[in-house]
Amino acid sequence: MPSLNWIGKEAVINHHRQVPYHLLRCDNSLSCGDADSGNLLVEGDNLLALKALLPYYAGQVKCIYIDPPYNTGKENWVYNDNVNSPEIKKWLGKVVGEEGEDLSRSDKWLCMMYPRLCLLKEFLKEDGAIFVSIDDDEGHYLKALMDEIFGRNNFIANIIWQKKFSPQNDAKWLSDSHDHILVFAKNKNIWRPNLLPRTEKMNERYKNPDNDPRGLWTSGGLDVKTYSAEYDYPITTPSGRIVNPPGGSCWRLSKERLEVYKKDNRIWFGENGNNVPRIKRFLSEVKDGVTSMTVWLHSEVGHNQEAKQELNKILGENADNVFDTPKPVRLIERIIQLSAGKDDVILDSFAGSGTTGHTVLKMNKQDGGHRRFILVEMETEICQKITYDRLKSAVKGYTHNDTNVEGLGGGFRYCKLDKPLFDETEKIGETVKFADLAAHIFFTETGKPIPKRTNGASPFLGTANETGYYLLFNGILGDKTPTGGNVMTGKVLESLPKHNGQKVIFGEGCRLGNARLKREQIIFKQLPYEIKVS
């Protein structure tokens, strides 16, 4: 398969693995509503935040939607990833310029996107999917990039979203009226889109002119173009008229099957019984939904102006000026309807105005679902004054034009990116808590998020592949002395929760001999030296 090359590619291919793990600290003063709802808003660099979230959510996300910078040269985005490359270090802290002014504009954008997409892939469930908004500036590069990361065989579609409802007559060339939404599955063999809800407009053509007790119905032609002599025969209408299939075609039913359909009142000859026969199709027998097409009209899913109006309605006039292409709630609702269930996790690591979180809250209110969102916004000013304020207003309600708008309920935790888990010498940071290190160790050892623990004061972290994992750290057993419960002794071993089978135990030291460790099926790993730090 052809591959995409750019300046800095070799330096960023493995950068997502080299990104240090950071702590996340929740700010209770900014958390809103039901903080235990499972919703999360994270303030901080999204590359570092994704790595920090990975031990808790790897393989748990059903739907990812991101709206990254389109790289038009007008967004004032800055490349700031700490990649160990002299070429890339020249870019740090500099605003990415416009086409013709910045010849490495696309290289920077690709270097920014690559590690983030690699991490996002790790969040997806096996039957999950990612949706990425983009325009024509970088759309072709993004498709090639995602082919490389997710696999070309997992490409689902390039959805066309009609983002504008009227042409721009001052356009220099053609009026740009659409964006792309690239869709990739984690595993296309098992990912299946949900059907979209049927609309009233779709059902308008269903009538019941003969008062059939089975309810509303529409009719379809009885003839087919695939010819078969057996199905080419005359039909006599109730009025006595003889009807033959159109030339070169035949009926879709055999003579015997036609009689069955007629007895069941499934053949319609018109109100006076003189028309060409048609098959009745009942609304009660059609699928509960419809398959999505790949062109989404603004009449169905909204447009940019609708998105700006939604934002201004909540936050006041001019709130939308921060974003060139905000996304309407109806657009994100369509994506979630297609790709997630009522209890799934939705992730957006370019949260911006917070539309994804708002949409999740709205859908949960409508159908009683328990969807959860994870949003990451890297710019403090936007996160605190736009993303946060919008979500808070959505949860609690707000006033617009002297009218009180009822809140949607729910809630979220507000977290900030904190210090690295390990210092520059790869020792455990002084502020690291047991729960932080426990989640990190379980994930880096097993590749899975740490299970929910009924007893947070237990050194037992959980099992994976029939192996039990333990952590002796920060006096988890109640002994805070320097050589107390953090050291593996016979007494400590006896106090540990039992696990039949292989055990991996992390601690500051071990006073058990090799024979005892082997007999007890224990692999001991010393803190901090045997922890995987990235």
Tab-separated table of N, CA and C in Angstrom, residues 25-125:
chain	number	residue	atom	x	y	z
A	25	ARG	N	-5.915	15.706	38.136
A	25	ARG	CA	-6.440	16.143	39.424
A	25	ARG	C	-7.797	16.814	39.215
A	26	CYS	N	-8.804	16.298	39.892
A	26	CYS	CA	-10.142	16.864	39.752
A	26	CYS	C	-10.295	18.108	40.613
A	27	ASP	N	-10.906	19.123	40.046
A	27	ASP	CA	-11.189	20.373	40.752
A	27	ASP	C	-12.656	20.338	41.167
A	28	ASN	N	-12.897	20.015	42.438
A	28	ASN	CA	-14.269	19.863	42.914
A	28	ASN	C	-15.063	21.157	42.823
A	29	SER	N	-14.351	22.290	42.861
A	29	SER	CA	-15.048	23.577	42.800
A	29	SER	C	-15.636	23.827	41.420
A	30	LEU	N	-15.108	23.142	40.402
A	30	LEU	CA	-15.601	23.320	39.042
A	30	LEU	C	-16.456	22.146	38.561
A	31	SER	N	-16.417	21.043	39.306
A	31	SER	CA	-17.282	19.927	38.930
A	31	SER	C	-18.729	20.354	39.100
A	32	CYS	N	-19.626	19.784	38.308
A	32	CYS	CA	-20.986	20.310	38.213
A	32	CYS	C	-22.022	19.200	38.253
A	33	GLY	N	-23.137	19.459	38.933
A	33	GLY	CA	-24.242	18.505	38.958
A	33	GLY	C	-23.832	17.192	39.593
A	34	ASP	N	-24.269	16.104	38.996
A	34	ASP	CA	-23.935	14.766	39.483
A	34	ASP	C	-22.521	14.419	39.032
A	35	ALA	N	-21.542	14.661	39.903
A	35	ALA	CA	-20.137	14.432	39.554
A	35	ALA	C	-19.836	12.953	39.364
A	36	ASP	N	-20.707	12.088	39.865
A	36	ASP	CA	-20.491	10.647	39.728
A	36	ASP	C	-21.195	10.064	38.506
A	37	SER	N	-21.619	10.905	37.589
A	37	SER	CA	-22.326	10.442	36.394
A	37	SER	C	-21.403	9.745	35.406
A	38	GLY	N	-20.083	9.892	35.593
A	38	GLY	CA	-19.125	9.277	34.682
A	38	GLY	C	-18.664	10.201	33.577
A	39	ASN	N	-19.187	11.432	33.539
A	39	ASN	CA	-18.767	12.408	32.540
A	39	ASN	C	-17.537	13.161	33.014
A	40	LEU	N	-16.682	13.532	32.073
A	40	LEU	CA	-15.388	14.113	32.425
A	40	LEU	C	-15.015	15.216	31.453
A	41	LEU	N	-14.628	16.363	31.976
A	41	LEU	CA	-14.057	17.459	31.192
A	41	LEU	C	-12.641	17.680	31.683
A	42	VAL	N	-11.672	17.534	30.791
A	42	VAL	CA	-10.262	17.641	31.163
A	42	VAL	C	-9.648	18.869	30.500
A	43	GLU	N	-9.002	19.682	31.295
A	43	GLU	CA	-8.290	20.855	30.795
A	43	GLU	C	-6.805	20.515	30.686
A	44	GLY	N	-6.243	20.678	29.478
A	44	GLY	CA	-4.816	20.412	29.310
A	44	GLY	C	-4.494	19.918	27.915
A	45	ASP	N	-3.221	19.890	27.596
A	45	ASP	CA	-2.749	19.413	26.297
A	45	ASP	C	-3.362	18.047	26.003
A	46	ASN	N	-4.017	17.919	24.837
A	46	ASN	CA	-4.764	16.682	24.603
A	46	ASN	C	-3.882	15.469	24.371
A	47	LEU	N	-2.641	15.654	23.949
A	47	LEU	CA	-1.745	14.503	23.806
A	47	LEU	C	-1.395	13.945	25.185
A	48	LEU	N	-1.032	14.831	26.106
A	48	LEU	CA	-0.702	14.396	27.467
A	48	LEU	C	-1.940	13.884	28.194
A	49	ALA	N	-3.070	14.541	27.961
A	49	ALA	CA	-4.305	14.123	28.633
A	49	ALA	C	-4.756	12.744	28.167
A	50	LEU	N	-4.646	12.484	26.873
A	50	LEU	CA	-5.022	11.160	26.365
A	50	LEU	C	-4.152	10.081	26.998
A	51	LYS	N	-2.860	10.342	27.111
A	51	LYS	CA	-1.969	9.346	27.723
A	51	LYS	C	-2.337	9.151	29.194
A	52	ALA	N	-2.720	10.236	29.872
A	52	ALA	CA	-3.114	10.133	31.279
A	52	ALA	C	-4.417	9.356	31.454
A	53	LEU	N	-5.318	9.459	30.475
A	53	LEU	CA	-6.621	8.782	30.557
A	53	LEU	C	-6.546	7.317	30.155
A	54	LEU	N	-5.524	6.959	29.408
A	54	LEU	CA	-5.443	5.619	28.831
A	54	LEU	C	-5.534	4.491	29.860
A	55	PRO	N	-4.856	4.588	31.016
A	55	PRO	CA	-4.969	3.487	31.989
A	55	PRO	C	-6.383	3.253	32.503
A	56	TYR	N	-7.254	4.211	32.326
A	56	TYR	CA	-8.623	4.093	32.842
A	56	TYR	C	-9.655	3.752	31.762
A	57	TYR	N	-9.328	4.081	30.503
A	57	TYR	CA	-10.345	3.946	29.458
A	57	TYR	C	-9.889	3.183	28.219
A	58	ALA	N	-8.714	2.594	28.229
A	58	ALA	CA	-8.252	1.846	27.055
A	58	ALA	C	-9.249	0.749	26.701
A	59	GLY	N	-9.634	0.695	25.422
A	59	GLY	CA	-10.560	-0.334	24.966
A	59	GLY	C	-11.977	-0.193	25.471
A	60	GLN	N	-12.337	1.002	26.008
A	60	GLN	CA	-13.663	1.175	26.615
A	60	GLN	C	-14.575	2.128	25.848
A	61	VAL	N	-14.049	2.811	24.832
A	61	VAL	CA	-14.802	3.869	24.154
A	61	VAL	C	-15.460	3.324	22.892
A	62	LYS	N	-16.757	3.561	22.749
A	62	LYS	CA	-17.497	3.057	21.592
A	62	LYS	C	-17.445	4.030	20.416
A	63	CYS	N	-17.455	5.322	20.724
A	63	CYS	CA	-17.487	6.330	19.656
A	63	CYS	C	-16.524	7.466	19.978
A	64	ILE	N	-15.651	7.775	19.039
A	64	ILE	CA	-14.778	8.945	19.147
A	64	ILE	C	-15.178	9.922	18.052
A	65	TYR	N	-15.385	11.170	18.449
A	65	TYR	CA	-15.568	12.238	17.458
A	65	TYR	C	-14.543	13.322	17.757
A	66	ILE	N	-13.789	13.745	16.750
A	66	ILE	CA	-12.862	14.861	16.943
A	66	ILE	C	-13.012	15.857	15.801
A	67	ASP	N	-12.773	17.103	16.153
A	67	ASP	CA	-12.851	18.217	15.211
A	67	ASP	C	-11.542	18.997	15.327
A	68	PRO	N	-10.450	18.445	14.767
A	68	PRO	CA	-9.135	19.076	14.923
A	68	PRO	C	-9.017	20.343	14.096
A	69	PRO	N	-7.941	21.126	14.283
A	69	PRO	CA	-7.728	22.288	13.406
A	69	PRO	C	-7.709	21.850	11.949
A	70	TYR	N	-8.381	22.608	11.101
A	70	TYR	CA	-8.433	22.257	9.682
A	70	TYR	C	-7.149	22.662	8.955
A	71	ASN	N	-6.292	23.393	9.652
A	71	ASN	CA	-4.994	23.806	9.108
A	71	ASN	C	-5.146	24.687	7.867
A	72	THR	N	-6.050	25.627	7.977
A	72	THR	CA	-6.238	26.577	6.877
A	72	THR	C	-5.225	27.711	6.940
A	73	GLY	N	-4.482	27.774	8.072
A	73	GLY	CA	-3.542	28.876	8.260
A	73	GLY	C	-4.166	30.052	8.977
A	74	LYS	N	-5.442	29.904	9.360
A	74	LYS	CA	-6.138	31.019	10.007
A	74	LYS	C	-6.552	30.702	11.438
A	75	GLU	N	-6.226	29.489	11.919
A	75	GLU	CA	-6.682	29.100	13.258
A	75	GLU	C	-5.735	29.494	14.368
A	76	ASN	N	-4.518	29.955	14.008
A	76	ASN	CA	-3.514	30.351	15.007
A	76	ASN	C	-3.136	29.214	15.956
A	77	TRP	N	-3.127	27.985	15.439
A	77	TRP	CA	-2.705	26.886	16.294
A	77	TRP	C	-1.177	26.803	16.294
A	78	VAL	N	-0.640	26.287	17.391
A	78	VAL	CA	0.804	26.261	17.620
A	78	VAL	C	1.253	24.832	17.849
A	79	TYR	N	2.338	24.425	17.172
A	79	TYR	CA	2.880	23.079	17.411
A	79	TYR	C	3.731	23.119	18.670
A	80	ASN	N	3.402	22.286	19.666
A	80	ASN	CA	4.113	22.326	20.944
A	80	ASN	C	4.480	20.953	21.480
A	81	ASP	N	4.414	19.897	20.666
A	81	ASP	CA	4.750	18.567	21.159
A	81	ASP	C	6.245	18.448	21.402
A	82	ASN	N	6.595	17.861	22.522
A	82	ASN	CA	8.001	17.753	22.920
A	82	ASN	C	8.634	16.520	22.266
A	83	VAL	N	8.870	16.605	20.964
A	83	VAL	CA	9.462	15.500	20.209
A	83	VAL	C	10.970	15.695	20.137
A	84	ASN	N	11.698	14.614	20.343
A	84	ASN	CA	13.164	14.694	20.340
A	84	ASN	C	13.687	14.695	18.901
A	85	SER	N	13.544	15.830	18.252
A	85	SER	CA	13.996	15.982	16.874
A	85	SER	C	14.426	17.425	16.648
A	86	PRO	N	15.662	17.655	16.211
A	86	PRO	CA	16.127	19.035	15.966
A	86	PRO	C	15.238	19.767	14.968
A	87	GLU	N	14.768	19.050	13.949
A	87	GLU	CA	13.930	19.686	12.938
A	87	GLU	C	12.615	20.163	13.545
A	88	ILE	N	12.030	19.313	14.364
A	88	ILE	CA	10.736	19.645	14.953
A	88	ILE	C	10.869	20.708	16.033
A	89	LYS	N	11.969	20.690	16.778
A	89	LYS	CA	12.157	21.676	17.852
A	89	LYS	C	12.154	23.105	17.316
A	90	LYS	N	12.494	23.285	16.038
A	90	LYS	CA	12.463	24.620	15.436
A	90	LYS	C	11.032	25.151	15.333
A	91	TRP	N	10.049	24.253	15.362
A	91	TRP	CA	8.656	24.662	15.196
A	91	TRP	C	8.004	25.107	16.496
A	92	LEU	N	8.596	24.746	17.633
A	92	LEU	CA	7.929	24.922	18.921
A	92	LEU	C	7.557	26.381	19.178
A	93	GLY	N	6.332	26.563	19.626
A	93	GLY	CA	5.887	27.885	20.033
A	93	GLY	C	5.561	28.847	18.918
A	94	LYS	N	5.634	28.398	17.672
A	94	LYS	CA	5.387	29.290	16.545
A	94	LYS	C	4.012	29.000	15.934
A	95	VAL	N	3.283	30.060	15.657
A	95	VAL	CA	1.963	29.919	15.039
A	95	VAL	C	2.133	29.378	13.623
A	96	VAL	N	1.322	28.378	13.283
A	96	VAL	CA	1.377	27.797	11.942
A	96	VAL	C	0.751	28.769	10.953
A	97	GLY	N	1.502	29.109	9.897
A	97	GLY	CA	1.066	30.139	8.963
A	97	GLY	C	0.214	29.620	7.825
A	98	GLU	N	-0.140	30.536	6.927
A	98	GLU	CA	-0.995	30.217	5.798
A	98	GLU	C	-0.215	29.594	4.656
A	99	GLU	N	-0.970	29.023	3.715
A	99	GLU	CA	-0.389	28.426	2.521
A	99	GLU	C	0.461	29.468	1.802
A	100	GLY	N	1.669	29.095	1.424
A	100	GLY	CA	2.576	30.004	0.743
A	100	GLY	C	3.487	30.742	1.704
A	101	GLU	N	3.002	30.991	2.948
A	101	GLU	CA	3.827	31.649	3.955
A	101	GLU	C	4.617	30.633	4.775
A	102	ASP	N	4.018	29.452	4.983
A	102	ASP	CA	4.622	28.418	5.829
A	102	ASP	C	4.684	27.123	5.025
A	103	LEU	N	5.855	26.854	4.463
A	103	LEU	CA	5.990	25.699	3.569
A	103	LEU	C	5.927	24.371	4.316
A	104	SER	N	6.086	24.402	5.625
A	104	SER	CA	6.019	23.163	6.414
A	104	SER	C	4.680	23.041	7.147
A	105	ARG	N	3.684	23.804	6.703
A	105	ARG	CA	2.383	23.823	7.369
A	105	ARG	C	1.775	22.433	7.474
A	106	SER	N	1.725	21.699	6.385
A	106	SER	CA	1.136	20.359	6.404
A	106	SER	C	1.996	19.377	7.183
A	107	ASP	N	3.320	19.552	7.126
A	107	ASP	CA	4.209	18.672	7.894
A	107	ASP	C	3.920	18.810	9.396
A	108	LYS	N	3.760	20.040	9.849
A	108	LYS	CA	3.478	20.277	11.267
A	108	LYS	C	2.139	19.659	11.669
A	109	TRP	N	1.157	19.841	10.796
A	109	TRP	CA	-0.172	19.317	11.106
A	109	TRP	C	-0.136	17.789	11.187
A	110	LEU	N	0.556	17.150	10.276
A	110	LEU	CA	0.655	15.694	10.290
A	110	LEU	C	1.414	15.211	11.521
A	111	CYS	N	2.463	15.929	11.906
A	111	CYS	CA	3.217	15.565	13.115
A	111	CYS	C	2.359	15.723	14.363
A	112	MET	N	1.479	16.700	14.352
A	112	MET	CA	0.569	16.892	15.474
A	112	MET	C	-0.491	15.789	15.526
A	113	MET	N	-1.047	15.430	14.384
A	113	MET	CA	-2.151	14.478	14.354
A	113	MET	C	-1.711	13.035	14.593
A	114	TYR	N	-0.545	12.662	14.104
A	114	TYR	CA	-0.147	11.247	14.116
A	114	TYR	C	-0.186	10.625	15.523
A	115	PRO	N	0.530	11.179	16.510
A	115	PRO	CA	0.512	10.513	17.826
A	115	PRO	C	-0.853	10.543	18.492
A	116	ARG	N	-1.626	11.584	18.223
A	116	ARG	CA	-2.960	11.661	18.833
A	116	ARG	C	-3.880	10.584	18.276
A	117	LEU	N	-3.816	10.371	16.969
A	117	LEU	CA	-4.633	9.310	16.378
A	117	LEU	C	-4.189	7.936	16.860
A	118	CYS	N	-2.882	7.754	17.053
A	118	CYS	CA	-2.382	6.468	17.569
A	118	CYS	C	-2.946	6.189	18.952
A	119	LEU	N	-2.966	7.213	19.813
A	119	LEU	CA	-3.517	7.022	21.150
A	119	LEU	C	-5.030	6.814	21.095
A	120	LEU	N	-5.709	7.575	20.259
A	120	LEU	CA	-7.166	7.441	20.166
A	120	LEU	C	-7.569	6.029	19.748
A	121	LYS	N	-6.795	5.432	18.883
A	121	LYS	CA	-7.090	4.052	18.465
A	121	LYS	C	-7.091	3.105	19.659
A	122	GLU	N	-6.211	3.347	20.630
A	122	GLU	CA	-6.119	2.466	21.800
A	122	GLU	C	-7.338	2.595	22.710
A	123	PHE	N	-8.050	3.705	22.623
A	123	PHE	CA	-9.254	3.884	23.449
A	123	PHE	C	-10.446	3.100	22.916
A	124	LEU	N	-10.469	2.808	21.625
A	124	LEU	CA	-11.659	2.221	21.007
A	124	LEU	C	-11.906	0.781	21.437
A	125	LYS	N	-13.173	0.463	21.659
A	125	LYS	CA	-13.575	-0.925	21.805
A	125	LYS	C	-13.398	-1.611	20.460
